[in-house]
Coordinates of C-alpha atoms and ligand atoms in Angstrom, one line a residue:
X1 CA -30.7 -51.8 77.9
X2 CA -28.2 -54.5 77.0
X3 CA -25.0 -54.2 74.9
X4 CA -21.6 -55.8 74.4
X5 CA -19.4 -52.7 75.2
X6 CA -20.4 -49.5 77.0
X7 CA -18.1 -46.6 76.1
X8 CA -17.9 -43.6 78.5
X9 CA -17.0 -40.4 76.6
X10 CA -17.5 -39.2 73.0
X11 CA -14.1 -37.5 72.5
X12 CA -11.7 -38.9 69.9
X13 CA -11.0 -42.1 72.0
X14 CA -14.7 -43.0 72.5
X15 CA -15.8 -42.2 69.0
X16 CA -12.8 -44.0 67.3
X17 CA -13.4 -47.1 69.5
X18 CA -17.1 -47.0 68.6
X19 CA -16.3 -46.8 64.9
X20 CA -13.8 -49.7 65.0
X21 CA -16.2 -51.9 67.1
X22 CA -19.0 -51.1 64.6
X23 CA -16.7 -52.2 61.8
X24 CA -16.1 -55.5 63.7
X25 CA -19.9 -56.0 64.3
X26 CA -19.6 -55.5 68.0
X27 CA -22.6 -53.9 69.6
X28 CA -21.8 -50.8 71.8
X29 CA -23.2 -47.6 73.2
X30 CA -21.4 -44.3 73.8
X31 CA -22.4 -42.1 76.8
X32 CA -21.2 -38.5 76.8
X33 CA -21.9 -35.9 79.4
X34 CA -21.5 -32.8 77.2
X35 CA -23.3 -31.8 74.0
X36 CA -21.8 -32.5 70.5
X37 CA -21.2 -28.8 70.0
X38 CA -19.3 -28.5 73.3
X39 CA -17.1 -31.5 72.4
X40 CA -16.3 -29.9 69.0
X41 CA -15.6 -26.5 70.6
X42 CA -12.5 -27.8 72.5
X43 CA -9.4 -26.8 70.5
X44 CA -6.7 -29.4 71.1
X45 CA -4.3 -31.5 69.0
X46 CA -3.1 -30.8 65.5
X47 CA -0.6 -33.4 64.4
X48 CA -1.4 -37.1 63.5
X49 CA 1.1 -40.0 63.4
X50 CA 0.9 -42.6 60.7
X51 CA -0.5 -45.1 63.3
X52 CA -3.4 -42.7 63.9
X53 CA -4.0 -42.1 60.2
X54 CA -4.1 -45.9 59.6
X55 CA -6.7 -46.3 62.4
X56 CA -8.9 -43.5 61.0
X57 CA -8.7 -45.2 57.6
X58 CA -9.6 -48.6 59.2
X59 CA -12.5 -46.9 60.8
X60 CA -13.6 -45.6 57.4
X61 CA -13.2 -41.9 58.4
X62 CA -9.9 -41.0 56.7
X63 CA -11.1 -39.5 53.4
X64 CA -11.4 -35.8 54.4
X65 CA -8.1 -36.1 56.4
X66 CA -6.3 -37.2 53.2
X67 CA -8.1 -34.6 51.1
X68 CA -7.8 -31.6 53.5
X69 CA -4.9 -32.5 55.8
X70 CA -1.4 -31.2 55.3
X71 CA 1.3 -33.9 55.1
X72 CA 4.5 -32.5 56.7
X73 CA 8.1 -33.9 56.1
X74 CA 9.7 -32.0 58.9
X75 CA 9.7 -29.1 61.4
X76 CA 12.1 -26.3 62.5
X77 CA 13.9 -26.0 65.8
X78 CA 15.0 -22.5 66.8
X79 CA 17.3 -21.9 69.7
X80 CA 20.3 -19.8 70.7
X81 CA 19.9 -17.6 67.6
X82 CA 20.1 -20.7 65.4
X83 CA 17.5 -22.5 63.2
X84 CA 17.7 -26.2 62.2
X85 CA 15.2 -28.3 60.2
X86 CA 14.5 -31.8 61.5
X87 CA 13.9 -33.7 58.2
X88 CA 11.5 -36.4 59.5
X89 CA 11.0 -38.0 56.1
X90 CA 14.7 -38.2 55.3
X91 CA 15.5 -39.6 58.8
X92 CA 12.6 -42.1 59.1
X93 CA 10.9 -42.4 55.7
X94 CA 7.7 -41.2 57.3
X95 CA 5.7 -38.0 57.7
X96 CA 3.1 -36.6 60.0
X97 CA -0.3 -35.2 59.0
X98 CA -1.4 -31.8 60.2
X99 CA -5.1 -32.2 60.7
X100 CA -6.9 -30.8 63.8
X101 CA -8.5 -32.9 66.5
X102 CA -11.7 -31.0 66.0
X103 CA -11.8 -32.2 62.4
X104 CA -11.0 -35.8 63.5
X105 CA -13.9 -35.6 66.0
X106 CA -16.2 -34.1 63.4
X107 CA -15.4 -36.9 60.9
X108 CA -16.1 -39.5 63.5
X109 CA -19.4 -37.9 64.6
X110 CA -20.5 -37.6 60.9
X111 CA -19.6 -41.3 60.2
X112 CA -21.5 -42.3 63.3
X113 CA -24.6 -40.5 62.2
X114 CA -24.3 -41.9 58.6
X115 CA -24.1 -45.4 60.1
X116 CA -27.3 -44.8 62.1
X117 CA -25.4 -45.1 65.3
X118 CA -26.7 -43.0 68.2
X119 CA -24.7 -41.4 71.0
X120 CA -26.2 -40.4 74.3
X121 CA -25.2 -36.8 74.8
X122 CA -25.9 -34.6 77.8
X123 CA -25.8 -37.6 80.2
X124 CA -25.6 -36.8 83.9
X125 CA -24.8 -38.7 87.0
X126 CA -22.9 -41.4 85.0
X127 CA -22.0 -44.2 87.4
X128 CA -20.1 -47.5 86.8
X129 CA -21.2 -50.6 88.7
X130 CA -20.0 -54.2 89.2
X131 CA -17.1 -54.0 86.7
X132 CA -15.1 -56.4 88.9
X133 CA -17.8 -59.0 88.3
X134 CA -19.0 -60.5 85.0
X135 CA -22.1 -58.3 84.6
X136 CA -20.9 -54.7 84.7
X137 CA -23.5 -51.9 84.5
X138 CA -23.6 -48.2 83.7
X139 CA -26.3 -46.0 85.1
X140 CA -27.0 -42.4 84.0
X141 CA -29.7 -39.8 83.6
X142 CA -30.6 -38.3 80.2
X143 CA -33.5 -36.1 79.2
X144 CA -34.7 -36.4 82.8
X145 CA -35.0 -40.2 82.7
X146 CA -32.9 -42.7 84.6
X147 CA -31.1 -45.3 82.4
X148 CA -29.2 -48.5 83.1
X149 CA -27.0 -50.3 80.6
X150 CA -25.9 -53.9 81.1
X151 CA -22.7 -54.7 79.2
X152 CA -20.0 -57.3 78.8
X153 CA -17.3 -54.6 79.2
X154 CA -17.1 -50.9 80.0
X155 CA -14.4 -48.7 78.5
X156 CA -13.5 -45.4 80.1
X157 CA -12.8 -43.0 77.3
X158 CA -13.8 -40.1 79.5
X159 CA -10.6 -38.1 79.8
X160 CA -8.5 -37.0 82.7
X161 CA -11.4 -35.7 84.7
X162 CA -13.8 -38.5 83.9
X163 CA -15.7 -40.9 86.1
X164 CA -14.1 -44.2 85.0
X165 CA -10.7 -43.9 86.6
X166 CA -12.3 -42.2 89.6
X167 CA -14.5 -45.4 90.0
X168 CA -11.4 -47.6 90.6
X169 CA -10.4 -48.2 94.2
X170 CA -7.2 -46.3 94.9
X171 CA -5.5 -49.4 96.2
X172 CA -6.1 -51.1 92.8
X173 CA -4.2 -48.5 90.9
X174 CA -0.8 -46.8 90.9
X175 CA -0.5 -43.3 89.4
X176 CA 2.6 -41.4 88.3
X177 CA 2.5 -37.6 87.9
X178 CA 4.7 -34.6 87.1
X179 CA 3.1 -31.2 87.0
X180 CA 5.1 -28.6 85.0
X181 CA 5.6 -25.1 86.5
X182 CA 4.1 -23.3 83.4
X183 CA 1.3 -23.5 80.9
X184 CA 0.7 -22.9 77.2
X185 CA -1.3 -20.0 76.1
X186 CA -2.8 -21.0 72.7
X187 CA -4.4 -18.9 70.0
X188 CA -6.4 -19.9 67.0
X189 CA -6.5 -17.3 64.2
X190 CA -7.6 -17.2 60.6
X191 CA -4.3 -15.9 59.1
X192 CA -1.8 -17.7 56.9
X193 CA 0.9 -19.6 58.7
X194 CA 4.3 -17.8 59.2
X195 CA 6.1 -20.9 57.8
X196 CA 5.1 -23.9 55.7
X197 CA 6.1 -26.3 58.5
X198 CA 5.9 -26.1 62.4
X199 CA 8.4 -24.0 64.3
X200 CA 9.4 -25.1 67.8
X201 CA 11.3 -22.2 69.5
X202 CA 13.3 -22.0 72.7
X203 CA 14.0 -18.5 73.8
X204 CA 15.2 -16.8 76.9
X205 CA 11.6 -15.5 77.3
X206 CA 10.2 -19.0 77.0
X207 CA 9.0 -21.6 74.6
X208 CA 6.9 -20.8 71.5
X209 CA 5.3 -23.0 68.9
X210 CA 3.9 -22.0 65.5
X211 CA 1.5 -24.7 64.2
X212 CA -1.5 -24.6 61.9
X213 CA -4.8 -26.1 61.0
X214 CA -4.8 -25.3 57.3
X215 CA -3.1 -22.8 55.0
X216 CA -5.4 -20.1 56.3
X217 CA -5.7 -21.0 60.0
X218 CA -2.9 -21.0 62.5
X219 CA -2.6 -22.5 66.0
X220 CA 0.2 -20.7 67.9
X221 CA 1.4 -21.1 71.5
X222 CA 3.6 -19.3 74.0
X223 CA 4.8 -20.7 77.3
X224 CA 3.1 -18.7 80.1
X225 CA 2.9 -18.6 83.9
X226 CA 0.4 -20.8 85.7
X227 CA -0.7 -17.6 87.4
X228 CA -1.7 -16.0 84.1
X229 CA -5.4 -15.7 83.3
X230 CA -6.4 -15.8 79.6
X231 CA -8.3 -12.5 80.1
X232 CA -5.0 -10.8 80.9
X233 CA -3.6 -11.6 77.5
X234 CA -4.9 -9.3 74.8
X235 CA -4.4 -10.4 71.2
X236 CA -1.8 -7.6 70.7
X237 CA 0.1 -8.8 73.8
X238 CA 0.1 -12.4 72.5
X239 CA 1.3 -11.4 69.0
X240 CA 4.1 -9.2 70.5
X241 CA 5.3 -12.0 72.8
X242 CA 5.2 -14.6 70.1
X243 CA 7.2 -12.4 67.7
X244 CA 9.8 -11.8 70.5
X245 CA 10.4 -15.5 70.9
X246 CA 10.9 -16.2 67.1
X247 CA 13.7 -15.5 64.7
X248 CA 13.6 -12.0 63.3
X249 CA 12.7 -13.2 59.8
X250 CA 9.6 -15.0 61.1
X251 CA 8.6 -12.0 63.3
X252 CA 8.9 -9.7 60.3
X253 CA 6.7 -11.7 58.0
X254 CA 4.2 -12.9 60.6
X255 CA 0.6 -12.1 59.6
X256 CA -1.5 -11.3 62.8
X257 CA -5.2 -11.1 63.3
X258 CA -8.0 -11.5 65.8
X259 CA -8.0 -14.6 67.9
X260 CA -11.1 -16.9 67.3
X261 CA -10.1 -19.0 70.3
X262 CA -7.6 -18.3 73.1
X263 CA -7.0 -20.5 76.1
X264 CA -4.4 -21.6 78.7
X265 CA -3.6 -25.3 79.1
X266 CA -1.6 -26.6 82.1
X267 CA 1.1 -29.1 81.3
X268 CA 1.4 -32.4 83.1
X269 CA 2.7 -35.9 82.7
X270 CA 0.4 -38.6 84.1
X271 CA 0.0 -42.3 83.9
X272 CA -2.4 -44.7 85.7
X273 CA -1.4 -48.3 85.9
X274 CA -2.9 -50.8 85.1
X275 CA -5.5 -49.9 82.4
X276 CA -7.7 -52.8 83.1
X277 CA -9.8 -53.6 86.2
X278 CA -11.9 -56.7 85.7
X279 CA -14.4 -55.8 83.0
X280 CA -13.4 -52.1 82.9
X281 CA -10.7 -50.8 80.5
X282 CA -9.3 -47.3 80.4
X283 CA -8.1 -45.6 77.1
X284 CA -6.8 -42.2 76.1
X285 CA -6.6 -39.3 78.5
X286 CA -8.6 -41.3 81.1
X287 CA -5.4 -43.3 81.6
X288 CA -2.6 -40.9 80.7
X289 CA -1.7 -37.3 80.0
X290 CA 1.4 -35.9 78.2
X291 CA 2.6 -32.3 77.9
X292 CA 1.6 -31.3 74.3
X293 CA 5.2 -30.5 73.2
X294 CA 5.6 -33.9 71.4
X295 CA 2.1 -33.9 69.9
X296 CA 1.4 -37.3 71.5
X297 CA -1.8 -36.9 73.4
X298 CA -4.3 -37.6 70.7
X299 CA -2.0 -40.1 69.1
X300 CA -1.6 -42.1 72.3
X301 CA -5.4 -42.1 72.6
X302 CA -5.7 -43.5 69.1
X303 CA -3.1 -46.3 69.7
X304 CA -4.8 -47.4 72.9
X305 CA -8.1 -47.7 71.0
X306 CA -6.4 -49.5 68.2
X307 CA -5.0 -52.1 70.6
X308 CA -8.3 -52.4 72.6
X309 CA -10.6 -52.7 69.5
X310 CA -8.4 -55.6 68.2
X311 CA -8.4 -57.2 71.6
X312 CA -12.2 -57.0 72.0
X313 CA -12.7 -58.3 68.5
X314 CA -10.5 -61.3 69.2
X315 CA -12.4 -61.8 72.5
X316 CA -15.7 -62.2 70.7
X317 CA -14.0 -64.6 68.3
X318 CA -13.0 -66.8 71.3
X319 CA -9.5 -65.5 72.0
X320 CA -9.0 -63.6 75.3
X321 CA -5.2 -63.1 75.0
X322 CA -5.7 -59.5 73.6
X323 CA -7.8 -58.2 76.5
X324 CA -5.5 -60.0 79.0
X325 CA -2.4 -58.3 77.6
X326 CA -4.0 -54.9 76.6
X327 CA -2.8 -53.0 79.6
X328 CA 0.8 -54.2 79.4
X329 CA 1.0 -53.6 75.6
X330 CA -0.6 -50.1 75.8
X331 CA 1.6 -49.0 78.7
X332 CA 4.7 -50.1 76.8
X333 CA 4.0 -47.5 74.1
X334 CA 2.6 -44.9 76.5
X335 CA 5.7 -44.8 78.7
X336 CA 7.9 -44.3 75.6
X337 CA 5.7 -41.4 74.5
X338 CA 5.7 -40.0 78.1
X339 CA 9.5 -40.1 78.0
X340 CA 9.7 -38.3 74.7
X341 CA 7.2 -35.7 75.6
X342 CA 8.9 -35.0 79.0
X343 CA 12.4 -34.9 77.3
X344 CA 11.2 -32.5 74.5
X345 CA 9.4 -30.3 77.1
X346 CA 12.5 -30.2 79.4
X347 CA 14.7 -29.3 76.5
X348 CA 12.6 -26.5 75.0
X349 CA 11.1 -24.7 78.0
X350 CA 12.4 -22.3 80.6
X351 CA 12.0 -23.7 84.2
X352 CA 12.1 -21.4 87.2
X353 CA 15.0 -23.5 88.6
X354 CA 16.8 -24.1 85.3
X355 CA 19.7 -21.9 86.4
X356 CA 22.9 -21.1 84.5
X357 CA 24.2 -24.7 84.5
X358 CA 20.8 -26.0 83.4
X359 CA 20.7 -23.5 80.5
X360 CA 24.1 -24.7 79.3
X361 CA 22.8 -28.3 79.5
X362 CA 19.9 -27.3 77.3
X363 CA 22.1 -25.5 74.8
X364 CA 24.6 -28.4 74.7
X365 CA 21.9 -31.0 74.1
X366 CA 20.3 -28.9 71.3
X367 CA 23.8 -28.3 69.7
X368 CA 24.5 -32.0 69.9
X369 CA 21.0 -32.9 68.6
X370 CA 21.3 -30.9 65.4
X371 CA 24.9 -32.0 64.7
X372 CA 24.2 -35.8 65.2
X373 CA 22.3 -37.8 62.7
X374 CA 21.8 -40.5 65.3
X375 CA 20.3 -38.0 67.8
X376 CA 18.1 -36.4 65.2
X377 CA 16.9 -39.9 64.0
X378 CA 16.1 -40.8 67.6
X379 CA 14.0 -37.6 67.9
X380 CA 12.4 -38.1 64.5
X381 CA 11.3 -41.7 65.0
X382 CA 9.6 -40.7 68.3
X383 CA 8.0 -37.6 66.7
X384 CA 6.5 -39.5 63.7
X385 CA 5.3 -42.2 66.2
X386 CA 6.7 -45.6 67.3
X387 CA 5.0 -48.7 66.0
X388 CA 1.7 -49.8 67.6
X389 CA 3.3 -52.8 69.3
X390 CA 6.6 -51.4 70.7
Ligands
FAS401 P1 -11.1 -36.2 75.8 O1 -10.8 -35.5 77.1 O2 -10.8 -35.5 74.5 O3 -12.6 -36.7 75.8 C1 -13.2 -37.3 76.9 C2 -14.7 -37.1 76.8 O4 -15.4 -37.7 77.9 C3 -15.1 -35.7 76.8 O5 -16.0 -35.4 75.7 C4 -15.9 -35.5 78.1 O6 -16.9 -34.6 78.0 C5 -16.4 -36.9 78.4 N1 -16.6 -37.1 79.8 C6 -15.9 -36.7 80.8 N2 -16.4 -37.2 82.0 C7 -17.5 -37.9 81.7 C8 -18.5 -38.6 82.4 N3 -18.5 -38.6 83.7 N4 -19.6 -39.2 81.7 C9 -19.6 -39.1 80.4 N5 -18.7 -38.5 79.6 C10 -17.7 -37.9 80.3 N6 -2.8 -33.4 72.4 C11 -2.0 -33.2 71.4 O7 -1.5 -34.2 70.8 N7 -1.6 -32.0 71.0 C12 -2.1 -30.8 71.6 O8 -1.7 -29.7 71.2 C13 -3.0 -31.0 72.6 N8 -3.5 -29.9 73.3 C14 -4.4 -30.1 74.3 C15 -4.9 -29.0 75.0 C16 -5.8 -29.1 76.1 C17 -6.4 -28.0 76.8 C18 -6.1 -30.5 76.5 C19 -7.0 -30.7 77.7 C20 -5.6 -31.5 75.9 C21 -4.7 -31.3 74.8 N9 -4.1 -32.4 74.1 C22 -3.3 -32.3 73.0 C23 -4.5 -33.7 74.5 C24 -5.8 -34.1 73.9 O9 -5.8 -33.9 72.5 C25 -6.2 -35.5 74.3 O10 -5.1 -36.4 74.1 C26 -7.3 -36.0 73.6 O11 -8.4 -35.1 73.7 C27 -7.6 -37.4 74.2 O12 -8.9 -37.8 73.8 P2 -9.9 -38.6 74.8 O13 -9.1 -39.7 75.4 O14 -11.1 -38.9 73.9 O15 -10.2 -37.6 75.9
PHB402 C1 -1.1 -28.1 67.5 O1 -1.2 -27.9 66.3 O2 -2.0 -27.8 68.3 C2 0.2 -28.7 68.1 C3 1.1 -29.2 67.2 C4 2.3 -29.8 67.6 C5 2.5 -29.9 69.0 C6 1.5 -29.4 69.9 C7 0.4 -28.8 69.4 O3 3.6 -30.4 69.5

């Protein structure tokens, strides 16, 4: 089989890249190791930046997001017995859209089907070949048959545990990593949200986040130990712990109910440099991971894909500047989002070695943050998302 771009992975990165390349008339294939149902079953991000919304619109898949998504002007910070609203719109003139990654993925899948574009699901033994030459190949097995795809370029959109980054010689790449000494226990439940906007809470017992997927479905998180197993957390234990970390008025009015999904996610900061190796590019979680505190993971994946789809489109029109500068331009935005996610995580969570002095530093920074318009503006402009080329 011959194509222009072979995409590994049908998560949001791969599907969005496929949609944008299709719009540009660039031939491509997407090769995914899981089933479509499995991809949709993963409960992940919930907040979209304007850059992401614009890219979904450009891909022709933004209609349901605008119809069903929840535009949010701000969020609440709760700490040291206080509550303060960060007014994103007043501070930056922009908003964020609360719309789950599952729905983004579903919209991209549906658009792909409507356009008559196939995706190879349940592919096994996916291997990348000759991407340092001019004729890269991807081999894989699907439905018991061996396949080989010849392409101009390969794009690894296959996430943190994918094959693309693993195919790069270690001496050709530098990685940067910070693993946090705690995880997030997340619960999805069909109950009305406790508040009309998100609540980020820093409590002596740990961090908590009240988010949502709609006005009848919530996504709540509590910081937990990395030794915890999700089976150890009954629904009642989760609700009790969440309420203990929130202001009394929220705990009192919180509607609880059975979890429809419950999982523990480890937190890490990770970046692989560069994001291009000859005819192989990396995008999304294949190249970087952020702790979810700043709601950046999915949005960084989208901005990588936005930069790369423009670069590939320019290449096929005779201009290779975009692909030659992709890695540098993507990493510029990635590192600023890594910093913001690390900063917000460090500010809001309890670390084993925080200590009394460290707690005072967290309290002082939060007190300064909510009393300084300059500090709140800096936080807000990072939260709503920096420009694509920053
Ligand atoms: P993905 O990991 O989503 O997709 C990669 C795809 O490649 C998968 O479908 C995988 O099956 C496939 N693949 C892997 N290896 C392959 C191979 N060898 N061959 C073929 N296909 C292969 N971000 C937020 O902004 N907010 C959050 O709250 C949040 N919570 C998260 C919770 C968890 C548990 C995780 C893991 C991530 C979370 N994220 C969150 C980040 C997440 O949303 C990612 O940023 C987003 O999924 C990135 O999308 P992709 O780059 O497409 O990677
Ligand atoms: C979510 O809705 O899953 C979510 C929202 C904001 C975050 C992290 C996760 O910062």
